[in-house]
Short mmCIF file of C-alpha atoms in Angstrom, two decimals:
data_model
loop_
_atom_site.label_atom_id
_atom_site.label_comp_id
_atom_site.label_asym_id
_atom_site.label_seq_id
_atom_site.Cartn_x
_atom_site.Cartn_y
_atom_site.Cartn_z
CA MET A 9 49.79 -96.35 -1.97
CA THR A 10 50.78 -96.14 -5.44
CA PHE A 11 50.32 -93.74 -7.91
CA ASP A 12 47.66 -94.90 -10.65
CA LYS A 13 48.23 -94.00 -13.94
CA ASN A 14 45.27 -95.60 -15.36
CA LYS A 15 43.14 -93.58 -12.84
CA LEU A 16 44.65 -90.51 -14.02
CA GLU A 17 43.83 -91.33 -17.79
CA GLU A 18 40.34 -91.87 -16.52
CA LEU A 19 40.10 -88.57 -15.03
CA ARG A 20 41.69 -86.80 -17.96
CA ALA A 21 39.00 -88.57 -20.22
CA ARG A 22 36.23 -87.29 -17.91
CA TYR A 23 37.31 -84.12 -16.43
CA GLY A 24 40.32 -82.65 -18.72
CA GLU A 25 37.91 -80.49 -21.15
CA GLY A 26 34.92 -79.00 -20.73
CA HIS A 27 34.06 -76.16 -18.38
CA GLY A 28 33.17 -75.27 -14.76
CA GLY A 29 29.26 -76.43 -15.58
CA THR A 30 30.35 -79.98 -16.95
CA ILE A 31 29.48 -81.87 -14.03
CA HIS A 32 28.51 -85.49 -13.98
CA ASP A 33 26.62 -86.08 -10.89
CA PRO A 34 22.60 -85.77 -12.06
CA GLU A 35 21.96 -83.65 -8.30
CA PHE A 36 24.63 -81.24 -9.26
CA ARG A 37 24.26 -81.14 -12.78
CA ALA A 38 20.42 -79.88 -12.43
CA ILE A 39 21.99 -76.89 -10.33
CA ALA A 40 24.89 -76.23 -12.78
CA ASP A 41 22.46 -76.19 -15.89
CA ARG A 42 20.57 -73.26 -14.44
CA ILE A 43 23.72 -71.36 -13.63
CA PHE A 44 26.21 -71.90 -16.46
CA SER A 45 25.22 -71.11 -20.03
CA ALA A 46 26.54 -73.50 -22.69
CA SER A 47 29.69 -71.66 -23.07
CA GLY A 48 30.49 -72.40 -19.79
CA THR A 49 29.70 -68.78 -18.34
CA ARG A 50 27.88 -67.51 -15.47
CA ALA A 51 26.37 -64.45 -14.18
CA ALA A 52 28.90 -61.80 -12.48
CA PRO A 53 28.03 -61.90 -8.54
CA TYR A 54 28.92 -57.87 -8.43
CA ALA A 55 26.88 -57.17 -11.64
CA GLY A 56 23.07 -56.45 -12.26
CA VAL A 57 20.57 -55.16 -9.51
CA SER A 58 21.09 -56.59 -6.16
CA THR A 59 17.93 -58.74 -4.57
CA PHE A 60 17.88 -61.02 -1.68
CA LEU A 61 19.47 -64.19 -2.37
CA ASP A 62 19.39 -63.35 -6.11
CA ALA A 63 15.72 -64.03 -6.46
CA PRO A 64 13.74 -62.38 -9.52
CA LEU A 65 12.44 -59.05 -8.93
CA VAL A 66 8.95 -58.81 -9.26
CA ALA A 67 7.30 -55.34 -9.05
CA VAL A 68 4.05 -55.83 -6.93
CA ASP A 69 1.65 -53.04 -6.63
CA ALA A 70 1.02 -51.73 -3.25
CA GLU A 71 -2.73 -51.37 -3.91
CA ASN A 72 -3.35 -53.41 -6.32
CA PRO A 73 -1.41 -56.63 -6.19
CA ASP A 74 -0.87 -59.04 -8.41
CA PHE A 75 1.81 -61.86 -6.78
CA GLY A 76 1.61 -63.84 -10.32
CA GLY A 77 1.19 -67.30 -8.58
CA LEU A 78 4.26 -67.28 -5.93
CA GLN A 79 4.84 -69.59 -3.42
CA VAL A 80 7.19 -67.45 -1.49
CA ALA A 81 7.53 -63.57 -1.28
CA LEU A 82 11.04 -62.01 -0.02
CA ILE A 83 10.23 -58.64 1.51
CA GLY A 84 12.21 -55.97 2.68
CA VAL A 85 10.74 -54.45 5.66
CA PRO A 86 13.40 -51.19 6.23
CA MET A 87 11.83 -49.67 9.46
CA ASP A 88 13.99 -49.10 12.70
CA LEU A 89 11.62 -46.42 14.96
CA GLY A 90 11.20 -49.31 17.63
CA VAL A 91 14.75 -49.41 18.59
CA THR A 92 15.40 -48.97 22.49
CA ASN A 93 19.04 -47.82 21.71
CA ARG A 94 21.13 -47.96 18.17
CA PRO A 95 19.49 -47.20 15.39
CA GLY A 96 20.21 -48.60 11.50
CA SER A 97 18.47 -51.51 10.98
CA ARG A 98 16.24 -49.89 8.33
CA PHE A 99 19.31 -50.59 6.28
CA GLY A 100 19.03 -53.84 7.13
CA PRO A 101 17.12 -55.12 3.87
CA ARG A 102 19.55 -52.94 1.39
CA ALA A 103 22.44 -54.77 3.12
CA VAL A 104 21.27 -57.89 2.59
CA ARG A 105 20.61 -57.43 -0.89
CA THR A 106 23.81 -56.62 -1.78
CA ILE A 107 25.60 -60.12 -0.67
CA GLU A 108 26.31 -62.11 -3.39
CA ARG A 109 27.00 -66.03 -3.58
CA VAL A 110 24.36 -67.23 -0.90
CA GLY A 111 23.35 -70.29 -2.41
CA PRO A 112 22.02 -71.18 -4.70
CA TYR A 113 22.46 -74.97 -3.51
CA ASN A 114 22.01 -75.94 0.01
CA HIS A 115 24.14 -78.98 0.44
CA VAL A 116 22.92 -80.25 3.81
CA LEU A 117 18.92 -79.46 3.35
CA LYS A 118 19.87 -80.96 -0.53
CA THR A 119 17.77 -78.34 -2.11
CA ALA A 120 17.99 -75.33 -4.38
CA PRO A 121 15.09 -73.24 -3.00
CA THR A 122 15.04 -70.27 -5.50
CA PHE A 123 15.00 -72.96 -8.39
CA GLU A 124 12.45 -75.50 -7.15
CA MET A 125 9.87 -73.03 -5.94
CA LYS A 126 8.21 -69.93 -7.38
CA VAL A 127 10.13 -67.24 -5.54
CA ALA A 128 10.78 -63.48 -5.93
CA ASP A 129 12.04 -60.78 -4.27
CA ILE A 130 8.55 -58.17 -4.31
CA GLY A 131 10.48 -54.78 -2.90
CA ASP A 132 9.98 -53.18 0.03
CA VAL A 133 6.88 -52.62 2.01
CA ALA A 134 5.46 -48.99 1.28
CA PHE A 135 5.64 -47.00 4.04
CA ARG A 136 3.65 -43.34 4.22
CA SER A 137 5.61 -42.47 6.71
CA ARG A 138 8.99 -42.39 7.95
CA TYR A 139 8.10 -41.02 11.45
CA ARG A 140 5.23 -42.60 12.60
CA LEU A 141 5.73 -46.44 14.24
CA GLU A 142 2.19 -47.16 14.56
CA MET A 143 1.18 -46.18 11.15
CA CYS A 144 4.34 -48.00 9.62
CA HIS A 145 3.25 -51.19 11.82
CA GLU A 146 -0.38 -50.76 10.11
CA ASP A 147 1.51 -50.72 6.67
CA ILE A 148 3.46 -53.82 7.29
CA GLU A 149 -0.15 -55.43 8.60
CA LYS A 150 -1.42 -54.72 5.28
CA ARG A 151 1.37 -55.79 2.73
CA LEU A 152 1.48 -59.05 4.72
CA ASN A 153 -2.28 -59.37 4.35
CA GLN A 154 -2.14 -59.22 0.90
CA VAL A 155 0.44 -61.76 0.76
CA VAL A 156 -1.32 -63.79 3.08
CA ASP A 157 -4.83 -63.50 1.20
CA ALA A 158 -2.72 -64.66 -2.14
CA GLY A 159 -2.06 -67.94 -0.52
CA VAL A 160 2.05 -66.88 -0.35
CA ILE A 161 4.00 -67.66 2.19
CA PRO A 162 5.86 -64.37 3.00
CA LEU A 163 9.71 -64.27 4.18
CA SER A 164 10.70 -61.45 5.54
CA VAL A 165 14.06 -59.21 6.19
CA GLY A 166 13.71 -56.12 8.50
CA GLY A 167 14.14 -54.08 10.43
CA ASP A 168 13.84 -53.86 13.97
CA HIS A 169 11.88 -57.06 15.71
CA SER A 170 9.16 -54.85 16.39
CA VAL A 171 8.13 -55.68 12.61
CA THR A 172 7.39 -58.90 13.92
CA HIS A 173 4.22 -58.26 15.38
CA PRO A 174 2.19 -57.08 12.76
CA ILE A 175 3.48 -59.76 10.47
CA LEU A 176 2.02 -62.24 12.93
CA LYS A 177 -1.19 -60.05 13.18
CA ALA A 178 -1.32 -61.19 9.05
CA VAL A 179 -0.53 -64.89 9.09
CA GLY A 180 -1.97 -65.67 12.45
CA ARG A 181 -5.20 -63.92 11.95
CA ASP A 182 -7.33 -66.95 11.36
CA GLN A 183 -5.60 -69.65 13.68
CA PRO A 184 -2.74 -68.65 16.11
CA VAL A 185 0.46 -69.66 15.23
CA GLY A 186 3.65 -71.39 17.21
CA MET A 187 6.91 -70.05 16.79
CA ILE A 188 10.45 -70.84 16.99
CA HIS A 189 12.45 -67.67 17.89
CA ILE A 190 16.15 -67.53 17.64
CA ASP A 191 17.34 -64.63 19.34
CA ALA A 192 19.20 -63.09 22.63
CA HIS A 193 16.25 -61.60 23.91
CA CYS A 194 12.57 -62.84 24.72
CA ASP A 195 11.25 -59.65 23.30
CA THR A 196 8.48 -59.89 25.34
CA GLY A 197 8.43 -56.86 27.38
CA GLY A 198 5.83 -54.07 28.38
CA ALA A 199 5.09 -50.75 27.66
CA TYR A 200 7.85 -47.99 28.52
CA ASP A 201 8.03 -44.69 27.29
CA LEU A 202 4.52 -44.25 26.23
CA THR A 203 4.20 -47.08 23.69
CA LYS A 204 4.00 -51.05 23.74
CA PHE A 205 5.34 -50.68 20.07
CA HIS A 206 9.06 -51.12 20.45
CA HIS A 207 11.31 -54.25 19.33
CA GLY A 208 11.36 -55.34 23.06
CA GLY A 209 7.69 -56.35 23.27
CA PRO A 210 6.37 -57.80 19.55
CA PHE A 211 5.83 -61.23 21.04
CA ARG A 212 3.83 -59.93 23.90
CA ASN A 213 1.75 -58.02 22.33
CA ALA A 214 1.19 -60.75 19.41
CA VAL A 215 -0.33 -63.53 22.35
CA LEU A 216 -2.52 -60.82 23.72
CA ASP A 217 -3.80 -60.04 20.44
CA GLY A 218 -4.49 -63.77 20.09
CA VAL A 219 -2.46 -64.33 16.76
CA LEU A 220 0.79 -66.01 19.00
CA ASP A 221 0.22 -69.29 20.53
CA PRO A 222 2.46 -69.29 23.51
CA THR A 223 2.44 -72.50 24.43
CA ARG A 224 3.84 -73.60 20.73
CA VAL A 225 6.54 -71.08 21.16
CA ILE A 226 10.10 -71.83 21.81
CA GLN A 227 12.88 -68.96 22.36
CA ILE A 228 16.19 -70.18 21.92
CA GLY A 229 19.76 -68.08 22.47
CA ILE A 230 18.23 -65.87 25.54
CA ARG A 231 20.85 -64.14 27.29
CA GLY A 232 22.19 -60.51 29.02
CA ALA A 233 21.01 -58.26 31.75
CA ALA A 234 17.49 -58.11 30.91
CA GLU A 235 16.28 -61.15 31.83
CA TYR A 236 13.91 -59.21 34.62
CA LEU A 237 12.02 -58.12 31.56
CA TRP A 238 10.98 -61.66 29.97
CA GLU A 239 8.36 -62.45 32.88
CA PHE A 240 5.70 -62.67 30.36
CA SER A 241 7.58 -65.74 28.61
CA PHE A 242 7.65 -67.63 31.87
CA GLU A 243 3.76 -66.88 32.67
CA SER A 244 2.60 -67.38 29.18
CA GLY A 245 3.85 -70.93 28.88
CA MET A 246 6.51 -70.31 26.33
CA THR A 247 9.71 -72.48 26.26
CA VAL A 248 12.94 -70.70 26.89
CA ILE A 249 16.47 -71.90 26.01
CA HIS A 250 19.06 -69.90 27.29
CA ALA A 251 22.50 -69.37 25.80
CA GLU A 252 24.35 -71.19 28.61
CA GLU A 253 22.12 -73.80 28.32
CA ILE A 254 22.87 -74.73 24.96
CA GLY A 255 25.98 -76.56 25.45
CA LYS A 256 24.94 -78.52 28.06
CA MET A 257 21.81 -79.69 26.37
CA GLY A 258 23.57 -80.46 23.08
CA ILE A 259 22.30 -79.04 19.36
CA GLU A 260 20.44 -82.49 19.20
CA ALA A 261 18.63 -82.02 22.20
CA VAL A 262 17.81 -78.34 21.38
CA ILE A 263 16.40 -79.40 18.21
CA ALA A 264 14.18 -82.17 20.08
CA LYS A 265 12.77 -79.31 21.89
CA ALA A 266 11.87 -77.23 19.38
CA ARG A 267 10.08 -79.77 17.34
CA GLU A 268 8.17 -81.19 20.39
CA VAL A 269 7.17 -77.71 21.06
CA VAL A 270 5.93 -76.80 18.02
CA GLY A 271 4.49 -79.79 16.67
CA ASN A 272 2.87 -80.22 13.60
CA GLY A 273 0.91 -77.14 13.52
CA PRO A 274 1.74 -73.64 11.46
CA THR A 275 4.51 -72.54 12.93
CA TYR A 276 6.69 -69.09 12.00
CA LEU A 277 10.27 -68.55 12.71
CA SER A 278 11.57 -65.63 13.64
CA PHE A 279 15.91 -64.87 13.39
CA ASP A 280 16.96 -61.89 14.95
CA ILE A 281 20.66 -61.76 14.04
CA ASP A 282 21.88 -60.70 17.42
CA SER A 283 21.28 -64.57 18.44
CA LEU A 284 25.02 -64.63 17.22
CA ASP A 285 27.81 -63.77 19.14
CA PRO A 286 28.82 -60.30 18.68
CA ALA A 287 32.40 -62.41 17.30
CA PHE A 288 29.95 -63.10 14.19
CA ALA A 289 27.44 -60.18 13.70
CA PRO A 290 28.80 -57.16 15.38
CA GLY A 291 26.41 -54.95 13.31
CA THR A 292 23.07 -55.10 15.54
CA GLY A 293 21.28 -52.71 17.72
CA THR A 294 21.64 -54.78 20.86
CA PRO A 295 24.54 -57.06 21.06
CA GLU A 296 25.35 -59.31 23.62
CA ILE A 297 28.07 -61.23 24.20
CA GLY A 298 27.89 -65.45 24.92
CA GLY A 299 25.77 -65.80 21.96
CA LEU A 300 25.28 -68.50 19.41
CA THR A 301 28.39 -69.60 16.85
CA SER A 302 27.35 -69.16 12.86
CA ARG A 303 27.78 -72.85 12.99
CA GLN A 304 25.26 -74.01 16.00
CA ALA A 305 22.72 -71.76 14.53
CA LEU A 306 22.80 -73.47 10.93
CA ASP A 307 22.98 -76.65 12.87
CA ILE A 308 19.79 -75.82 14.70
CA LEU A 309 17.88 -74.67 11.61
CA HIS A 310 19.24 -77.70 9.47
CA GLY A 311 17.19 -79.95 12.27
CA LEU A 312 14.15 -78.13 11.43
CA LYS A 313 13.35 -79.68 8.31
CA GLY A 314 10.14 -80.76 7.53
CA LEU A 315 8.21 -78.89 10.05
CA ASN A 316 5.29 -76.67 8.88
CA PHE A 317 6.47 -73.32 8.40
CA ILE A 318 4.06 -70.64 7.16
CA GLY A 319 6.56 -67.41 7.57
CA GLY A 320 9.40 -66.44 8.76
CA ASP A 321 12.06 -63.29 8.89
CA VAL A 322 15.41 -62.30 9.61
CA VAL A 323 15.80 -59.05 11.80
CA GLU A 324 18.20 -56.40 13.23
CA VAL A 325 20.93 -56.22 10.69
CA ALA A 326 22.05 -52.88 11.26
CA PRO A 327 25.18 -53.07 8.80
CA GLN A 328 26.88 -49.41 9.56
CA TYR A 329 27.99 -51.02 13.18
CA ASP A 330 29.91 -53.56 11.20
CA ALA A 331 32.56 -52.45 8.28
CA THR A 332 33.35 -55.99 7.78
CA THR A 333 29.74 -56.93 5.86
CA ASN A 334 30.00 -60.17 8.02
CA THR A 335 26.49 -59.45 9.73
CA ALA A 336 24.90 -58.90 6.73
CA HIS A 337 26.73 -61.79 5.26
CA ALA A 338 25.22 -64.03 8.14
CA GLY A 339 21.59 -62.41 7.72
CA ALA A 340 21.81 -63.38 4.25
CA GLN A 341 22.66 -67.01 4.74
CA MET A 342 20.23 -67.46 7.58
CA LEU A 343 17.41 -66.35 5.04
CA PHE A 344 18.74 -69.00 2.59
CA GLU A 345 18.67 -71.44 5.38
CA ILE A 346 14.74 -70.45 6.42
CA LEU A 347 13.84 -70.35 2.48
CA SER A 348 15.47 -73.94 2.00
CA LEU A 349 13.30 -74.94 5.53
CA ILE A 350 10.30 -73.54 3.78
CA ARG A 351 10.76 -75.93 0.51
CA PHE A 352 9.99 -78.74 2.96
CA SER A 353 7.17 -77.15 4.68
CA PRO A 354 3.63 -79.15 4.28
CA ALA A 355 2.33 -75.35 3.49
CA ILE A 356 4.34 -75.36 0.35
CA SER A 357 3.13 -79.36 -0.66
CA THR A 358 -0.09 -78.64 0.14
CA GLY A 359 -0.48 -75.16 -1.07
CA SER A 360 -2.30 -74.09 1.84
#
């Protein structure tokens, strides 16, 4: 192939001047126009107040909330009183907020969700006690009820996985919801050490409370030595895909099964960061080798576009176990992917 001097002159004329925000493709230009100033500068990612996905920070009062017409509320849930071993996911929301340069454009799903929806970081759940687990769950349910009452879709960052139980009590209070649950553990264990409110049992609790429909639940990536604890998943009718099955099935089959299980009904998406292999996300309370790669997780999430998501969460980021910040980065990316999926949910388009 010979060098084309005419083509070079065309490129020089089109791209030789201007700045990084001078973009000609209409789809990409719409994003650049929101990021670059007229002079070609953009906000430094290391400056300013850190928020989830660089969304606007909107303070919403804990007692007299005004959500100002939000469509999606990003909520921190810094509570880890339900862990069985390694604490630290109370620092998860702060760590995820500090991750810069995730988004704003999702080139696979073709959306810039923080620009295309009214989204804000509304801060953290206001806890009355840092010591009393059941009281913390009450506070979470109260805040999430406020969000649901306002017709806003909640997207939360924990915290340990016990926080999903009170969230489901809010989003499933009028109708039990389905769930796509990506995790190393089924989290359907029973009570031990004198309580059922721990991060190994939120989904048993939610089913028994009548807010989660087990026949519309799929659990993906399950592995490790705790299989004997998950009898309830199988007895109640949940669909379980173990990590070792994913390679044999193929990602497309996993996606198809997930879509079949949850159908068109209201669906919650819960992503435990320990679903990823510790090679990708070591900063978590219960790491299990043999997990999903970050690529596999992204491919699964991308295949869920169009489902009726009415909420979601990313949990169990415990940043102090990962000096590289990779776990928090993975958590922020998964948060962005879930927000991108919500952009295409009928719950957004219909306002229900």
